[in-house]
PDB file of C-alpha atoms in Angstrom:
ATOM      1  CA  UNK T 188     -16.929   5.847  15.916  1.00 46.00           C
ATOM      2  CA  UNK T 189     -16.386   9.778  16.738  1.00 58.00           C
ATOM      3  CA  UNK T 190     -12.968  10.313  14.722  1.00 70.00           C
ATOM      4  CA  UNK T 191     -13.686  14.139  13.369  1.00 78.00           C
ATOM      5  CA  UNK T 192     -12.272  15.779  11.071  1.00 86.00           C
ATOM      6  CA  UNK T 193     -10.232  17.337  13.705  1.00 91.00           C
ATOM      7  CA  UNK T 194      -8.196  14.287  14.115  1.00 91.00           C
ATOM      8  CA  UNK T 195      -7.848  13.191  10.635  1.00 92.00           C
ATOM      9  CA  UNK T 196      -6.435  17.053   9.793  1.00 96.00           C
ATOM     10  CA  UNK T 197      -4.120  16.739  12.467  1.00 96.00           C
ATOM     11  CA  UNK T 198      -2.610  13.459  11.317  1.00 96.00           C
ATOM     12  CA  UNK T 199      -2.663  14.517   7.788  1.00 96.00           C
ATOM     13  CA  UNK T 200      -0.756  18.221   9.135  1.00 97.00           C
ATOM     14  CA  UNK T 201       1.918  16.377  11.160  1.00 97.00           C
ATOM     15  CA  UNK T 202       2.286  14.054   7.815  1.00 96.00           C
ATOM     16  CA  UNK T 203       2.824  16.664   5.879  1.00 96.00           C
ATOM     17  CA  UNK T 204       5.440  18.500   8.409  1.00 96.00           C
ATOM     18  CA  UNK T 205       7.339  15.562   9.020  1.00 95.00           C
ATOM     19  CA  UNK T 206       7.739  14.699   5.004  1.00 94.00           C
ATOM     20  CA  UNK T 207       9.238  18.501   4.867  1.00 92.00           C
ATOM     21  CA  UNK T 208      10.814  18.919   8.041  1.00 81.00           C
ATOM     22  CA  UNK T 209      14.381  18.076   7.206  1.00 84.00           C
ATOM     23  CA  UNK T 210      14.291  21.391   5.422  1.00 85.00           C
ATOM     24  CA  UNK T 211      14.020  23.223   8.085  1.00 90.00           C
ATOM     25  CA  UNK T 212      11.003  24.722   9.906  1.00 94.00           C
ATOM     26  CA  UNK T 213       7.480  24.313   8.101  1.00 95.00           C
ATOM     27  CA  UNK T 214       5.015  27.297   7.577  1.00 94.00           C
ATOM     28  CA  UNK T 215       1.491  26.452   9.280  1.00 96.00           C
ATOM     29  CA  UNK T 216       0.366  28.536   5.348  1.00 95.00           C
ATOM     30  CA  UNK T 217       2.169  25.910   3.199  1.00 95.00           C
ATOM     31  CA  UNK T 218       0.519  23.217   4.879  1.00 96.00           C
ATOM     32  CA  UNK T 219      -2.523  24.982   4.346  1.00 96.00           C
ATOM     33  CA  UNK T 220      -2.595  25.401   0.864  1.00 96.00           C
ATOM     34  CA  UNK T 221      -0.990  21.647   0.111  1.00 95.00           C
ATOM     35  CA  UNK T 222      -3.772  20.005   2.464  1.00 96.00           C
ATOM     36  CA  UNK T 223      -6.962  22.502   1.456  1.00 96.00           C
ATOM     37  CA  UNK T 224      -7.195  22.721   5.187  1.00 96.00           C
ATOM     38  CA  UNK T 225      -7.708  26.238   6.750  1.00 95.00           C
ATOM     39  CA  UNK T 226      -5.391  28.342   8.380  1.00 96.00           C
ATOM     40  CA  UNK T 227      -6.802  29.499  11.379  1.00 96.00           C
ATOM     41  CA  UNK T 228      -7.815  25.744  11.942  1.00 96.00           C
ATOM     42  CA  UNK T 229      -4.536  24.469  11.646  1.00 97.00           C
ATOM     43  CA  UNK T 230      -3.162  27.022  14.007  1.00 96.00           C
ATOM     44  CA  UNK T 231      -5.759  25.612  16.724  1.00 96.00           C
ATOM     45  CA  UNK T 232      -4.809  22.121  16.244  1.00 97.00           C
ATOM     46  CA  UNK T 233      -0.877  23.285  16.230  1.00 97.00           C
ATOM     47  CA  UNK T 234      -0.894  25.161  19.760  1.00 96.00           C
ATOM     48  CA  UNK T 235      -2.669  22.085  21.049  1.00 96.00           C
ATOM     49  CA  UNK T 236       0.430  20.378  19.514  1.00 97.00           C
ATOM     50  CA  UNK T 237       2.625  22.426  21.239  1.00 96.00           C
ATOM     51  CA  UNK T 238       1.372  22.228  24.402  1.00 95.00           C
ATOM     52  CA  UNK T 239       1.733  18.311  24.152  1.00 95.00           C
ATOM     53  CA  UNK T 240       5.305  18.738  23.032  1.00 97.00           C
ATOM     54  CA  UNK T 241       4.540  17.087  19.671  1.00 97.00           C
ATOM     55  CA  UNK T 242       5.693  20.137  17.701  1.00 97.00           C
ATOM     56  CA  UNK T 243       8.164  23.298  18.141  1.00 95.00           C
ATOM     57  CA  UNK T 244       7.671  26.370  16.854  1.00 93.00           C
ATOM     58  CA  UNK T 245      10.254  28.705  15.235  1.00 92.00           C
ATOM     59  CA  UNK T 246       9.843  32.710  15.398  1.00 90.00           C
ATOM     60  CA  UNK T 247      10.926  34.998  12.487  1.00 86.00           C
ATOM     61  CA  UNK T 248      11.582  35.481   9.357  1.00 86.00           C
ATOM     62  CA  UNK T 249      11.814  31.152   7.825  1.00 84.00           C
ATOM     63  CA  UNK T 250       9.948  30.118  10.909  1.00 88.00           C
ATOM     64  CA  UNK T 251       7.282  27.366  10.829  1.00 93.00           C
ATOM     65  CA  UNK T 252       7.213  24.278  13.236  1.00 96.00           C
ATOM     66  CA  UNK T 253       9.606  21.195  13.411  1.00 95.00           C
ATOM     67  CA  UNK T 254       8.371  17.731  14.957  1.00 96.00           C
ATOM     68  CA  UNK T 255       9.894  17.979  18.496  1.00 96.00           C
ATOM     69  CA  UNK T 256      10.776  14.110  18.879  1.00 95.00           C
ATOM     70  CA  UNK T 257      12.144  11.349  16.549  1.00 95.00           C
ATOM     71  CA  UNK T 258       9.435  10.101  13.932  1.00 96.00           C
ATOM     72  CA  UNK T 259       9.347   6.430  15.415  1.00 96.00           C
ATOM     73  CA  UNK T 260       8.573   8.283  18.903  1.00 97.00           C
ATOM     74  CA  UNK T 261       5.353  10.084  17.871  1.00 97.00           C
ATOM     75  CA  UNK T 262       2.217   7.480  17.391  1.00 96.00           C
ATOM     76  CA  UNK T 263      -1.234   8.777  15.739  1.00 95.00           C
ATOM     77  CA  UNK T 264      -2.669   8.385  19.001  1.00 93.00           C
ATOM     78  CA  UNK T 265      -0.673  10.514  20.488  1.00 94.00           C
ATOM     79  CA  UNK T 266      -1.271  13.086  17.687  1.00 95.00           C
ATOM     80  CA  UNK T 267      -5.227  12.606  18.097  1.00 92.00           C
ATOM     81  CA  UNK T 268      -5.045  12.826  21.937  1.00 90.00           C
ATOM     82  CA  UNK T 269      -3.536  16.255  21.534  1.00 93.00           C
ATOM     83  CA  UNK T 270      -6.065  17.693  19.695  1.00 92.00           C
ATOM     84  CA  UNK T 271      -8.794  16.398  22.236  1.00 76.00           C
ATOM     85  CA  UNK T 272     -10.145  13.585  19.667  1.00 68.00           C
ATOM     86  CA  UNK T 273     -12.289  11.087  21.677  1.00 73.00           C
ATOM     87  CA  UNK T 274     -12.161   7.772  20.278  1.00 71.00           C
ATOM     88  CA  UNK T 275     -15.380   6.209  21.495  1.00 72.00           C
ATOM     89  CA  UNK T 276     -17.887   3.907  19.786  1.00 71.00           C
ATOM     90  CA  UNK T 277     -20.181   3.870  22.732  1.00 68.00           C
ATOM     91  CA  UNK T 278     -23.193   5.920  23.071  1.00 66.00           C
ATOM     92  CA  UNK T 279     -22.848   6.715  26.623  1.00 63.00           C
ATOM     93  CA  UNK T 280     -18.817   8.395  26.438  1.00 63.00           C
ATOM     94  CA  UNK T 281     -18.098   5.624  28.240  1.00 61.00           C
ATOM     95  CA  UNK T 282     -20.122   6.098  31.638  1.00 61.00           C
ATOM     96  CA  UNK T 283     -22.134   2.822  31.148  1.00 66.00           C
ATOM     97  CA  UNK T 284     -25.231   4.754  31.477  1.00 61.00           C
ATOM     98  CA  UNK T 285     -26.320   3.966  27.985  1.00 62.00           C
ATOM     99  CA  UNK T 286     -29.915   2.896  29.356  1.00 62.00           C
ATOM    100  CA  UNK T 287     -30.585   5.442  32.044  1.00 64.00           C
ATOM    101  CA  UNK T 288     -28.445   4.036  34.623  1.00 72.00           C
ATOM    102  CA  UNK T 289     -27.326   0.899  33.109  1.00 70.00           C
ATOM    103  CA  UNK T 290     -25.205  -0.149  30.549  1.00 72.00           C
ATOM    104  CA  UNK T 291     -27.051  -1.677  27.120  1.00 74.00           C
ATOM    105  CA  UNK T 292     -26.507  -4.892  26.258  1.00 78.00           C
ATOM    106  CA  UNK T 293     -23.769  -4.233  23.413  1.00 80.00           C
ATOM    107  CA  UNK T 294     -21.994  -1.792  25.949  1.00 79.00           C
ATOM    108  CA  UNK T 295     -19.184  -4.332  25.973  1.00 81.00           C
ATOM    109  CA  UNK T 296     -18.793  -4.545  22.582  1.00 85.00           C
ATOM    110  CA  UNK T 297     -18.302  -1.161  21.890  1.00 81.00           C
ATOM    111  CA  UNK T 298     -15.848  -0.763  24.924  1.00 80.00           C
ATOM    112  CA  UNK T 299     -13.994  -3.568  23.377  1.00 85.00           C
ATOM    113  CA  UNK T 300     -13.645  -1.690  19.985  1.00 85.00           C
ATOM    114  CA  UNK T 301     -12.647   1.523  21.622  1.00 81.00           C
ATOM    115  CA  UNK T 302      -9.328  -0.471  23.260  1.00 84.00           C
ATOM    116  CA  UNK T 303      -8.803  -1.857  19.966  1.00 90.00           C
ATOM    117  CA  UNK T 304      -8.888   1.114  17.841  1.00 88.00           C
ATOM    118  CA  UNK T 305      -6.679   2.936  20.386  1.00 87.00           C
ATOM    119  CA  UNK T 306      -4.266  -0.358  20.709  1.00 92.00           C
ATOM    120  CA  UNK T 307      -4.021   0.039  16.707  1.00 94.00           C
ATOM    121  CA  UNK T 308      -3.237   4.173  16.631  1.00 92.00           C
ATOM    122  CA  UNK T 309      -0.749   3.483  19.361  1.00 94.00           C
ATOM    123  CA  UNK T 310       1.325   1.242  17.270  1.00 96.00           C
ATOM    124  CA  UNK T 311       1.405   3.253  14.273  1.00 96.00           C
ATOM    125  CA  UNK T 312       4.028   5.853  14.401  1.00 97.00           C
ATOM    126  CA  UNK T 313       4.014   8.942  12.244  1.00 96.00           C
ATOM    127  CA  UNK T 314       7.913   7.584  11.272  1.00 95.00           C
ATOM    128  CA  UNK T 315       5.914   4.451   9.616  1.00 96.00           C
ATOM    129  CA  UNK T 316       3.347   6.724   7.736  1.00 95.00           C
ATOM    130  CA  UNK T 317       5.729   9.114   6.081  1.00 94.00           C
ATOM    131  CA  UNK T 318       7.685   5.706   5.157  1.00 93.00           C
ATOM    132  CA  UNK T 319       4.959   4.424   3.609  1.00 92.00           C
ATOM    133  CA  UNK T 320       3.800   7.984   1.704  1.00 92.00           C
ATOM    134  CA  UNK T 321       7.522   8.194   0.376  1.00 89.00           C
ATOM    135  CA  UNK T 322       7.290   4.605  -1.106  1.00 91.00           C
ATOM    136  CA  UNK T 323       4.006   5.349  -2.823  1.00 89.00           C
ATOM    137  CA  UNK T 324       5.811   8.635  -3.866  1.00 84.00           C
ATOM    138  CA  UNK T 325       8.513   7.042  -5.358  1.00 85.00           C
ATOM    139  CA  UNK T 326       6.429   4.286  -6.682  1.00 84.00           C
ATOM    140  CA  UNK T 327       4.293   7.191  -8.400  1.00 82.00           C
ATOM    141  CA  UNK T 328       7.183   9.102  -9.636  1.00 77.00           C
ATOM    142  CA  UNK T 329       8.942   5.731 -11.635  1.00 73.00           C
ATOM    143  CA  UNK T 330       5.695   5.454 -13.151  1.00 68.00           C
ATOM    144  CA  UNK T 331       5.785   9.125 -14.443  1.00 62.00           C
ATOM    145  CA  UNK T 332       8.909   8.541 -15.655  1.00 62.00           C
ATOM    146  CA  UNK T 333       8.479   5.124 -17.576  1.00 61.00           C
ATOM    147  CA  UNK T 334       5.425   6.894 -19.189  1.00 59.00           C
ATOM    148  CA  UNK T 335       7.751   9.771 -20.321  1.00 60.00           C
ATOM    149  CA  UNK T 336      10.599   7.310 -21.841  1.00 58.00           C
ATOM    150  CA  UNK T 337       7.944   5.660 -23.909  1.00 57.00           C
ATOM    151  CA  UNK T 338       6.648   8.498 -25.563  1.00 59.00           C
ATOM    152  CA  UNK T 339       3.578   8.527 -26.798  1.00 59.00           C
ATOM    153  CA  UNK T 340       1.360   5.613 -27.108  1.00 58.00           C
ATOM    154  CA  UNK T 341      -1.011   5.247 -30.426  1.00 60.00           C
ATOM    155  CA  UNK T 342      -4.525   5.062 -29.329  1.00 61.00           C
ATOM    156  CA  UNK T 343      -6.037   1.323 -28.843  1.00 59.00           C
ATOM    157  CA  UNK T 344      -8.753   0.089 -30.838  1.00 58.00           C
ATOM    158  CA  UNK T 345     -12.255  -0.442 -29.499  1.00 59.00           C
ATOM    159  CA  UNK T 346     -14.153  -3.998 -29.707  1.00 57.00           C
ATOM    160  CA  UNK T 347     -16.321  -2.592 -32.252  1.00 58.00           C
ATOM    161  CA  UNK T 348     -13.370  -1.453 -34.751  1.00 59.00           C
ATOM    162  CA  UNK T 349     -11.603  -4.007 -34.400  1.00 59.00           C
ATOM    163  CA  UNK T 350     -14.209  -6.511 -35.817  1.00 57.00           C
ATOM    164  CA  UNK T 351     -14.824  -3.754 -38.339  1.00 58.00           C
ATOM    165  CA  UNK T 352     -11.235  -3.560 -39.083  1.00 59.00           C
ATOM    166  CA  UNK T 353     -11.292  -7.672 -39.468  1.00 58.00           C
ATOM    167  CA  UNK T 354     -14.022  -7.710 -41.757  1.00 56.00           C
TER     168      UNK T 354
END
């Protein structure tokens, strides 16, 4: 499979943008800092995302990027396609010339995998990913709050210490 960092970074950056977009345009510098992705790389990716009408740019002070469509209308496949990412598990790039002029014995297997991958990524929306992330963050923050309420916890003794204490 040839899903490289370009596609992964584009999806990650779009999730970051979607999570913070309700507050207004999001600066690429902020995404760069939070996600540890080079700013110049993000600029290249967002140029492609803008040309495919997945994001809108806002110029001036307080400017940045916004998602151009409702989150449930943006699929992971849309994002990956926008940044020119090829999802291809075949050796031949789909040209069916794996062995010179002929497809290899497993060409159909890899072609079917390509189709299944694309179908799956086309079925997952940015809205679903954002909701999952919000649920994770909510669960993590409730655990952190619960830990604070409990206060300091006594250290548990190891098995050897328990045996020595019992003796």
